[in-house]
CSV table of C-alpha atoms in Angstrom, one decimal:
chain,number,residue,atom,x,y,z
A,634,MET,CA,61.8,250.2,12.5
A,635,ALA,CA,64.4,251.5,10.1
A,636,ILE,CA,67.6,249.5,9.8
A,637,SER,CA,71.1,250.4,11.2
A,638,HIS,CA,74.6,250.0,9.9
A,639,ASP,CA,74.8,247.2,12.3
A,640,GLU,CA,71.6,245.2,11.8
A,641,SER,CA,72.4,244.2,8.0
A,642,SER,CA,71.7,240.3,8.2
A,643,GLY,CA,73.9,239.7,5.0
A,644,ALA,CA,71.7,236.9,3.8
A,645,LEU,CA,73.3,235.3,1.0
A,646,PRO,CA,72.9,232.2,-1.1
A,647,LYS,CA,73.6,228.9,0.8
A,648,SER,CA,76.0,228.0,-1.7
A,649,SER,CA,78.5,230.9,-0.7
A,650,SER,CA,81.2,230.1,1.4
A,651,PRO,CA,81.9,231.8,4.7
A,652,LYS,CA,85.1,233.2,3.2
A,653,ALA,CA,83.0,234.5,0.1
A,654,SER,CA,80.2,235.8,2.3
A,655,ARG,CA,82.4,237.7,4.2
A,656,ARG,CA,84.1,239.4,1.3
A,657,ILE,CA,80.8,240.3,0.0
A,658,LEU,CA,79.9,241.9,3.1
A,659,ASP,CA,82.9,243.7,3.5
A,660,ARG,CA,82.6,245.2,-0.1
A,661,VAL,CA,79.0,246.4,0.2
A,662,GLN,CA,79.8,247.8,3.5
A,663,LYS,CA,82.4,249.9,2.1
A,664,ALA,CA,79.9,251.4,-0.4
A,665,TYR,CA,79.0,255.0,0.8
A,666,SER,CA,76.5,255.8,-2.1
A,667,ILE,CA,73.9,254.5,-4.4
A,668,GLU,CA,76.1,255.4,-7.4
A,669,GLU,CA,79.0,253.2,-5.5
A,670,LEU,CA,76.5,250.2,-5.2
A,671,ARG,CA,75.8,250.8,-9.1
A,672,ARG,CA,79.6,250.5,-9.6
A,673,GLN,CA,79.8,247.3,-7.8
A,674,ALA,CA,76.7,245.7,-9.5
A,675,ARG,CA,78.3,246.9,-12.8
A,676,GLY,CA,81.5,245.1,-12.1
A,677,TYR,CA,79.8,241.9,-10.9
A,678,LEU,CA,77.4,241.6,-13.4
A,679,PRO,CA,77.8,240.8,-17.4
A,680,ARG,CA,77.2,243.8,-19.3
A,681,ALA,CA,74.0,242.5,-20.9
A,682,VAL,CA,72.2,241.9,-17.5
A,683,PHE,CA,73.5,245.3,-15.9
A,684,ASP,CA,72.6,247.3,-19.1
A,685,PHE,CA,68.8,245.7,-18.8
A,686,TYR,CA,68.6,246.8,-15.3
A,687,ASP,CA,70.6,250.2,-15.7
A,688,GLY,CA,69.3,251.3,-19.2
A,689,GLY,CA,66.3,253.2,-20.7
A,690,ALA,CA,64.5,253.7,-24.1
A,691,GLU,CA,66.1,255.3,-27.2
A,692,ASN,CA,68.4,258.0,-26.7
A,693,GLU,CA,67.7,257.9,-22.8
A,694,THR,CA,66.9,261.6,-22.3
A,695,THR,CA,64.1,260.8,-20.0
A,696,LEU,CA,66.1,258.3,-17.9
A,697,ARG,CA,68.7,261.1,-17.4
A,698,ALA,CA,66.0,263.9,-16.8
A,699,ASN,CA,64.7,261.8,-13.9
A,700,GLU,CA,68.0,262.4,-11.9
A,701,ALA,CA,68.8,265.7,-13.2
A,702,ALA,CA,65.5,267.2,-12.3
A,703,PHE,CA,66.5,266.8,-8.6
A,704,GLN,CA,69.9,268.5,-9.2
A,705,ARG,CA,68.1,271.6,-10.3
A,706,LEU,CA,66.3,272.2,-7.3
A,707,LYS,CA,68.2,273.4,-4.0
A,708,ILE,CA,67.1,273.4,-0.5
A,709,VAL,CA,67.3,276.5,1.6
A,710,SER,CA,68.2,275.6,5.1
A,711,ARG,CA,67.4,276.8,8.4
A,712,TYR,CA,69.2,276.8,11.5
A,713,LEU,CA,69.2,277.1,15.3
A,714,VAL,CA,66.5,274.3,15.4
A,715,ASP,CA,66.5,271.0,17.4
A,716,VAL,CA,67.2,268.5,15.0
A,717,SER,CA,68.7,266.1,17.4
A,718,ALA,CA,66.3,263.1,16.6
A,719,PRO,CA,64.2,264.0,13.0
A,720,GLU,CA,61.1,262.0,12.9
A,721,THR,CA,60.9,260.2,9.3
A,722,ARG,CA,57.9,257.9,10.2
A,723,ILE,CA,54.7,258.3,8.1
A,724,GLU,CA,51.4,257.0,8.0
A,725,LEU,CA,51.3,255.4,4.5
A,726,LEU,CA,48.0,253.8,3.0
A,727,GLY,CA,46.5,253.2,6.5
A,728,ALA,CA,49.9,251.9,8.3
A,729,PRO,CA,53.0,253.3,9.4
A,730,ALA,CA,56.2,253.3,7.5
A,731,SER,CA,59.4,254.1,9.3
A,732,LEU,CA,60.6,255.8,6.2
A,733,PRO,CA,58.9,257.8,3.4
A,734,ILE,CA,59.9,255.0,1.0
A,735,ALA,CA,58.3,252.4,-0.8
A,736,ILE,CA,60.2,249.7,-2.9
A,737,ALA,CA,59.2,249.9,-6.5
A,738,PRO,CA,58.4,246.9,-8.7
A,739,THR,CA,61.7,245.9,-10.6
A,740,GLY,CA,61.2,242.6,-12.8
A,741,ALA,CA,64.0,239.7,-13.4
A,742,ILE,CA,65.8,240.5,-10.4
A,743,GLY,CA,66.9,236.8,-10.4
A,744,TYR,CA,69.3,237.6,-13.3
A,745,GLY,CA,71.2,239.6,-10.9
A,746,TRP,CA,71.0,237.6,-7.6
A,747,PRO,CA,69.2,234.4,-7.0
A,748,PHE,CA,65.9,234.9,-5.7
A,749,GLY,CA,66.7,238.6,-5.3
A,750,ASP,CA,63.0,239.5,-5.0
A,751,VAL,CA,62.8,237.8,-1.6
A,752,ALA,CA,66.1,239.3,-0.6
A,753,ILE,CA,65.0,242.8,-1.3
A,754,ALA,CA,61.4,242.2,0.4
A,755,ARG,CA,63.2,241.1,3.7
A,756,ALA,CA,65.5,244.2,3.5
A,757,ALA,CA,62.2,246.2,3.3
A,758,GLY,CA,60.6,244.4,6.0
A,759,LEU,CA,63.9,245.2,8.3
A,760,ALA,CA,63.5,249.0,7.3
A,761,GLY,CA,60.0,248.9,8.0
A,762,VAL,CA,58.7,250.0,4.5
A,763,PRO,CA,56.6,248.4,1.9
A,764,TYR,CA,57.8,246.3,-1.0
A,765,THR,CA,56.2,245.6,-4.4
A,766,LEU,CA,56.4,242.6,-6.2
A,767,PRO,CA,56.1,242.8,-9.9
A,768,THR,CA,54.2,240.6,-12.2
A,769,SER,CA,57.6,239.6,-13.7
A,770,ALA,CA,59.4,238.3,-10.6
A,771,THR,CA,61.6,235.7,-10.3
A,772,SER,CA,59.9,234.6,-7.0
A,773,SER,CA,56.2,233.6,-6.8
A,774,ILE,CA,53.6,235.7,-5.0
A,775,GLU,CA,53.4,232.9,-2.5
A,776,ARG,CA,57.1,232.5,-2.1
A,777,VAL,CA,57.5,236.1,-1.0
A,778,ALA,CA,54.8,236.0,1.2
A,779,ARG,CA,55.9,232.9,2.9
A,780,GLU,CA,59.6,234.1,3.2
A,781,ALA,CA,59.4,237.7,3.7
A,782,PRO,CA,56.3,237.3,6.5
A,783,ASN,CA,57.4,240.5,8.4
A,784,THR,CA,57.1,242.8,5.3
A,785,ARG,CA,54.4,245.0,4.1
A,786,LEU,CA,53.6,243.4,0.8
A,787,TRP,CA,52.0,245.2,-2.5
A,788,PHE,CA,51.8,243.3,-5.8
A,789,GLN,CA,52.2,245.1,-9.1
A,790,SER,CA,50.1,243.8,-12.1
A,791,TYR,CA,50.4,244.5,-15.8
A,792,MET,CA,47.5,244.3,-18.0
A,793,LEU,CA,47.9,241.2,-20.0
A,794,ARG,CA,45.5,240.2,-22.9
A,795,LYS,CA,44.7,237.3,-21.3
A,796,ARG,CA,42.3,238.9,-18.8
A,797,GLU,CA,41.6,235.4,-16.8
A,798,PHE,CA,45.3,235.0,-16.1
A,799,THR,CA,45.8,238.5,-14.9
A,800,MET,CA,42.7,238.3,-12.5
A,801,GLY,CA,44.2,235.1,-11.4
A,802,LEU,CA,47.1,236.8,-10.4
A,803,ILE,CA,45.4,239.4,-8.6
A,804,ASN,CA,43.5,236.7,-6.8
A,805,ARG,CA,46.6,234.9,-5.8
A,806,ALA,CA,47.8,238.1,-4.2
A,807,ARG,CA,44.8,238.7,-2.3
A,808,ASP,CA,44.8,235.3,-1.1
A,809,ALA,CA,48.4,235.6,0.0
A,810,GLY,CA,47.6,238.7,2.1
A,811,TYR,CA,49.1,241.4,0.1
A,812,GLU,CA,47.7,244.5,1.2
A,813,ALA,CA,47.6,246.8,-1.9
A,814,LEU,CA,47.5,246.4,-5.7
A,815,ILE,CA,49.4,248.7,-8.2
A,816,ILE,CA,48.1,248.5,-11.6
A,817,THR,CA,50.8,249.7,-14.1
A,818,ILE,CA,49.3,251.5,-17.0
A,819,ASP,CA,52.3,252.8,-19.1
A,820,MET,CA,52.8,249.8,-21.1
A,821,PRO,CA,50.2,249.3,-23.9
A,822,THR,CA,53.5,248.2,-25.6
A,823,GLY,CA,57.2,247.9,-24.6
A,824,GLY,CA,59.8,250.7,-25.0
A,825,LYS,CA,62.6,250.6,-27.6
A,826,ARG,CA,65.5,249.7,-25.1
A,827,GLU,CA,68.5,250.0,-27.5
A,828,ARG,CA,71.0,248.9,-25.0
A,829,ASP,CA,69.6,245.2,-24.9
A,830,MET,CA,69.6,245.5,-28.6
A,831,ARG,CA,73.6,246.3,-28.7
A,832,ASN,CA,74.0,243.6,-26.1
A,833,ASP,CA,72.1,240.8,-28.0
A,834,PHE,CA,70.0,240.6,-24.7
A,835,GLY,CA,66.5,239.6,-25.2
A,836,LEU,CA,63.6,237.2,-24.3
A,837,PRO,CA,63.6,234.8,-25.7
A,838,PHE,CA,67.4,234.3,-25.0
A,839,ARG,CA,69.8,233.4,-27.4
A,840,PHE,CA,73.5,232.7,-27.3
A,841,THR,CA,75.7,234.9,-29.3
A,842,ARG,CA,79.5,235.3,-29.6
A,843,ARG,CA,78.9,238.5,-28.1
A,844,ASN,CA,76.9,237.7,-25.0
A,845,VAL,CA,78.8,234.4,-24.5
A,846,MET,CA,82.1,236.4,-24.3
A,847,ASP,CA,80.3,238.7,-21.8
A,848,PHE,CA,79.1,236.2,-19.4
A,849,ALA,CA,82.7,234.5,-19.6
A,850,GLN,CA,84.4,237.8,-18.3
A,851,HIS,CA,82.2,237.6,-15.1
A,852,PRO,CA,82.9,234.2,-13.6
A,853,GLY,CA,81.5,235.1,-10.2
A,854,TRP,CA,78.0,235.7,-11.6
A,855,LEU,CA,78.2,232.9,-13.9
A,856,VAL,CA,79.4,230.3,-11.2
A,857,GLN,CA,76.4,231.7,-9.1
A,858,LEU,CA,73.9,231.1,-11.9
A,859,MET,CA,75.0,227.6,-12.5
A,860,ARG,CA,74.6,226.8,-8.8
A,861,SER,CA,71.1,228.4,-8.3
A,862,GLY,CA,70.0,227.4,-11.9
A,863,MET,CA,68.4,229.7,-14.5
A,864,PRO,CA,65.6,232.0,-13.1
A,865,THR,CA,62.1,231.4,-13.4
A,866,LEU,CA,59.4,234.0,-13.9
A,867,GLU,CA,57.4,232.1,-11.2
A,868,ASN,CA,54.3,234.1,-11.5
A,869,MET,CA,53.9,233.6,-15.3
A,870,ILE,CA,54.1,229.6,-15.1
A,871,GLY,CA,50.9,228.7,-16.8
A,872,PHE,CA,50.8,231.7,-19.0
A,873,VAL,CA,51.9,229.6,-22.1
A,874,PRO,CA,50.3,226.1,-21.9
A,875,ASN,CA,52.5,223.4,-21.3
A,876,GLU,CA,55.7,225.7,-20.9
A,877,THR,CA,57.8,226.4,-18.0
A,878,ASP,CA,60.7,227.7,-19.9
A,879,THR,CA,61.7,231.3,-18.9
A,880,SER,CA,62.6,232.4,-22.3
A,881,THR,CA,59.2,231.2,-23.7
A,882,ILE,CA,57.2,232.7,-21.1
A,883,ALA,CA,58.9,235.9,-20.9
A,884,SER,CA,58.7,236.4,-24.8
A,885,SER,CA,54.7,235.7,-24.7
A,886,VAL,CA,54.3,237.8,-21.9
A,887,GLY,CA,56.0,240.9,-23.8
A,888,LYS,CA,54.0,240.3,-26.7
A,889,ASN,CA,50.7,240.2,-24.7
A,890,TYR,CA,50.3,243.4,-23.1
A,891,ASP,CA,46.7,244.6,-23.5
A,892,PRO,CA,46.6,248.0,-25.6
A,893,THR,CA,43.0,248.0,-25.2
A,894,PHE,CA,42.9,248.2,-21.6
A,895,ASN,CA,40.8,251.5,-20.4
A,896,TRP,CA,39.5,253.2,-17.6
A,897,ASP,CA,36.1,251.4,-17.6
A,898,ASP,CA,38.4,248.0,-17.2
A,899,LEU,CA,40.5,249.4,-14.3
A,900,SER,CA,37.1,250.7,-12.7
A,901,ARG,CA,36.1,247.0,-12.6
A,902,ILE,CA,39.2,246.1,-10.9
A,903,ARG,CA,38.6,248.7,-8.4
A,904,ASP,CA,35.4,247.0,-7.8
A,905,ALA,CA,36.8,243.6,-7.3
A,906,TRP,CA,39.9,244.4,-5.3
A,907,PRO,CA,39.1,244.4,-1.6
A,908,HIS,CA,42.2,246.5,-0.3
A,909,ARG,CA,44.1,249.4,-1.4
A,910,LEU,CA,44.6,250.3,-5.1
A,911,ILE,CA,47.3,252.2,-6.6
A,912,VAL,CA,47.7,253.4,-10.2
A,913,LYS,CA,51.3,253.5,-11.6
A,914,GLY,CA,52.5,255.6,-14.7
A,915,ILE,CA,50.7,258.9,-14.2
A,916,LEU,CA,52.1,261.9,-15.9
A,917,HIS,CA,49.1,264.1,-16.7
A,918,PRO,CA,46.9,265.6,-14.0
A,919,GLN,CA,43.6,264.6,-15.9
A,920,ASP,CA,44.7,261.0,-15.7
A,921,ALA,CA,45.3,261.5,-11.7
A,922,LEU,CA,41.9,262.9,-11.7
A,923,LEU,CA,40.4,259.8,-13.6
A,924,ALA,CA,42.4,257.6,-10.9
A,925,ALA,CA,40.7,259.6,-8.1
A,926,LYS,CA,37.1,259.4,-9.5
A,927,ILE,CA,37.4,255.5,-9.7
A,928,GLY,CA,38.4,255.3,-6.2
A,929,SER,CA,42.1,254.6,-6.4
A,930,ASP,CA,43.8,255.1,-2.8
A,931,ALA,CA,47.0,256.6,-4.5
A,932,VAL,CA,48.8,257.5,-7.7
A,933,ILE,CA,52.5,256.9,-8.6
A,934,VAL,CA,53.8,259.5,-11.0
A,935,SER,CA,56.1,257.5,-13.1
A,936,ASN,CA,57.5,257.5,-16.6
A,937,HIS,CA,58.7,253.8,-16.0
A,938,GLY,CA,62.3,254.9,-15.1
A,939,GLY,CA,62.7,256.4,-18.7
A,940,ARG,CA,62.2,252.8,-20.0
A,941,GLN,CA,59.0,253.6,-22.3
A,942,LEU,CA,58.4,256.8,-24.0
A,943,ASP,CA,61.8,258.8,-24.5
A,944,GLY,CA,61.1,262.4,-24.5
A,945,ALA,CA,58.3,262.2,-21.6
A,946,PRO,CA,58.8,264.8,-18.6
A,947,SER,CA,60.8,263.7,-15.7
A,948,SER,CA,58.5,262.2,-12.8
A,949,LEU,CA,59.8,265.3,-10.8
A,950,GLN,CA,58.9,267.7,-13.5
A,951,ALA,CA,55.3,266.3,-13.7
A,952,LEU,CA,54.6,265.8,-9.8
A,953,PRO,CA,53.5,269.3,-9.0
A,954,ALA,CA,50.6,269.8,-11.3
A,955,ILE,CA,49.4,266.2,-10.5
A,956,VAL,CA,49.5,267.2,-6.6
A,957,LYS,CA,47.5,270.2,-7.3
A,958,GLU,CA,45.0,268.4,-9.2
A,959,VAL,CA,44.3,265.5,-7.0
A,960,GLY,CA,46.4,265.8,-3.8
A,961,SER,CA,43.3,266.6,-1.5
A,962,GLN,CA,41.8,263.6,-2.7
A,963,LEU,CA,44.4,260.7,-2.7
A,964,ASP,CA,48.0,260.3,-2.1
A,965,VAL,CA,50.6,261.2,-4.8
A,966,PHE,CA,53.8,258.9,-4.9
A,967,LEU,CA,56.8,259.9,-6.7
A,968,ASP,CA,58.8,257.3,-8.9
A,969,GLY,CA,62.1,257.6,-10.7
A,970,GLY,CA,65.3,259.3,-10.2
A,971,VAL,CA,65.8,258.9,-6.4
A,972,ARG,CA,69.5,258.3,-5.6
A,973,ARG,CA,70.1,260.6,-2.4
A,974,GLY,CA,68.4,261.3,0.9
A,975,ALA,CA,68.1,265.0,-0.3
A,976,ASP,CA,66.0,263.8,-3.2
A,977,ILE,CA,63.4,262.3,-0.8
A,978,VAL,CA,63.3,265.7,0.9
A,979,LYS,CA,62.8,267.5,-2.4
A,980,ALA,CA,59.9,265.2,-3.6
A,981,ILE,CA,57.9,265.5,-0.6
A,982,ALA,CA,58.5,269.2,-0.3
A,983,LEU,CA,56.7,269.1,-4.0
A,984,GLY,CA,53.9,267.3,-2.5
A,985,ALA,CA,54.8,263.6,-2.7
A,986,LYS,CA,53.6,261.3,0.1
A,987,THR,CA,56.5,258.9,-0.3
A,988,VAL,CA,59.0,258.0,-2.9
A,989,MET,CA,59.4,254.6,-4.6
A,990,VAL,CA,62.8,253.5,-5.3
A,991,GLY,CA,63.7,250.7,-8.0
A,992,ARG,CA,67.1,250.7,-9.2
A,993,PRO,CA,68.8,251.6,-6.0
A,994,MET,CA,67.6,248.2,-4.8
A,995,LEU,CA,68.7,246.5,-8.0
A,996,TYR,CA,72.1,247.7,-7.7
A,997,GLY,CA,72.3,246.8,-4.1
A,998,VAL,CA,71.0,243.1,-4.4
A,999,SER,CA,73.1,242.9,-7.4
A,1000,ALA,CA,76.1,243.8,-5.6
A,1001,GLY,CA,75.5,241.6,-2.5
A,1002,GLY,CA,72.2,240.0,-2.1
A,1003,GLN,CA,70.2,240.9,0.9
A,1004,ALA,CA,73.1,242.6,2.4
A,1005,GLY,CA,73.6,244.8,-0.6
A,1006,ALA,CA,69.6,245.5,-0.5
A,1007,GLU,CA,70.0,246.6,3.3
A,1008,ARG,CA,73.0,248.7,2.6
A,1009,ALA,CA,70.8,250.7,-0.1
A,1010,LEU,CA,68.2,251.4,2.3
A,1011,PHE,CA,70.6,252.2,5.1
A,1012,LEU,CA,72.3,254.8,2.6
A,1013,LEU,CA,68.9,256.5,1.9
A,1014,GLN,CA,67.9,256.4,5.5
A,1015,GLU,CA,71.2,258.0,6.7
A,1016,GLU,CA,71.1,260.6,4.1
A,1017,LEU,CA,67.6,261.6,4.5
A,1018,LEU,CA,68.3,262.0,8.4
A,1019,ARG,CA,71.7,264.0,7.4
A,1020,SER,CA,69.6,266.3,4.9
A,1021,MET,CA,66.9,266.9,7.4
A,1022,ARG,CA,69.3,268.0,10.3
A,1023,LEU,CA,71.1,270.2,7.8
A,1024,SER,CA,68.0,271.6,6.6
A,1025,GLY,CA,66.6,272.5,10.0
A,1026,LEU,CA,63.9,269.9,9.4
A,1027,ALA,CA,62.7,268.1,12.8
A,1028,SER,CA,60.0,266.0,11.0
A,1029,ILE,CA,58.5,264.8,7.7
A,1030,ASP,CA,55.6,266.9,7.9
A,1031,GLN,CA,57.5,270.3,8.0
A,1032,ILE,CA,58.8,269.6,4.6
A,1033,ASN,CA,57.1,271.8,2.1
A,1034,ARG,CA,57.5,274.2,-0.7
A,1035,SER,CA,59.2,276.7,1.0
A,1036,ILE,CA,62.4,275.3,1.5
A,1037,LEU,CA,63.1,275.0,-2.2
A,1038,LEU,CA,64.6,277.0,-4.9
A,1039,ASP,CA,65.0,276.3,-8.5
A,1040,ASP,CA,67.7,277.4,-11.0
A,1041,SER,CA,66.0,280.7,-11.5
A,1042,VAL,CA,66.9,281.5,-7.7
A,1043,SER,CA,63.2,282.1,-6.8
A,1044,LEU,CA,61.7,280.4,-3.8
A,1045,LEU,CA,59.1,278.2,-4.9
A,1046,GLY,CA,56.8,279.1,-2.1
A,1047,ASN,CA,53.8,277.1,-0.9
A,1048,ASP,CA,51.4,277.0,-3.7
């Protein structure tokens, strides 16, 4: 069941005093948009950490395009329709979801909030939507399964040069009861993220005058980090023999994405994985078709949040052609740029089964832990309901291309 404003549990680190906890809860409850949660996160986090979450590759044109694409579409409302109780529930990969939302994989969350992965997973469970744990999480596969037992869990895997290690992670996810596996295919190498370069932020981490001064100007974040300890990429322990240091592990992971990984390799993973398989990073219709041919259950149209190839199309721009190519064969999800409930309506109208949300959850959890993550989902839920009511839409299955105008002021129709 989707969360309500009053159901926010406000789970915070045990080290937080009751007064501090109340202050954080009051602050996040006053955020009336995802953008306001973003501003709160920006004020709390050191610039280097915030920019790591918020930034994209090179000139960030694709990052900006993801949001701008939604703004170019307009919803044509119909009225005198009973919209007293819009139905937002959908069937998603064989199980019910309260909203057409799934949580996208976002790494290194623990730098923003201790065990933020668990906090977001719990918030997702309360909202009745799936949560995706990334390879680069700061909470292990087993920890999240143990501490968020009421949440539908998906696991996202990069393909590392050490194939046996990668398959070990996938097997751990299977054994821990994760219901779906997401394979991210758009990282044969890392994107050029220039904000991180300007902030002297990288892994392995090194202290410089710039970032030390940055950290010192955010005492609340610094004290919390000192209390909880430096986050560890728990799933990657053992990737570098005899190393448990976060920086050493992360550096090695970054240098060990496998650029030789191909469709035959992915097909073998399909054969080995017994549950639902999702392929993330699809922008070309022919790649979507190949994913369908190997037996994938869904594809995620994604440009990695604008963090890989700058100049790639926005995810929303790429969506219609992919839906046309494979929409009758498998589910198509949309990842990138969703900040409002109306964005969800637009994505579904263009053929998306559901949307993936990543940065909204990073902003929420960084602003206030589980309470902030719950607030982000509440805002998207409330705005989706409002947008449906104001558009004359009584259920998700009524949303189609006929409700949309583009900037040429022409109805997009049902094709």
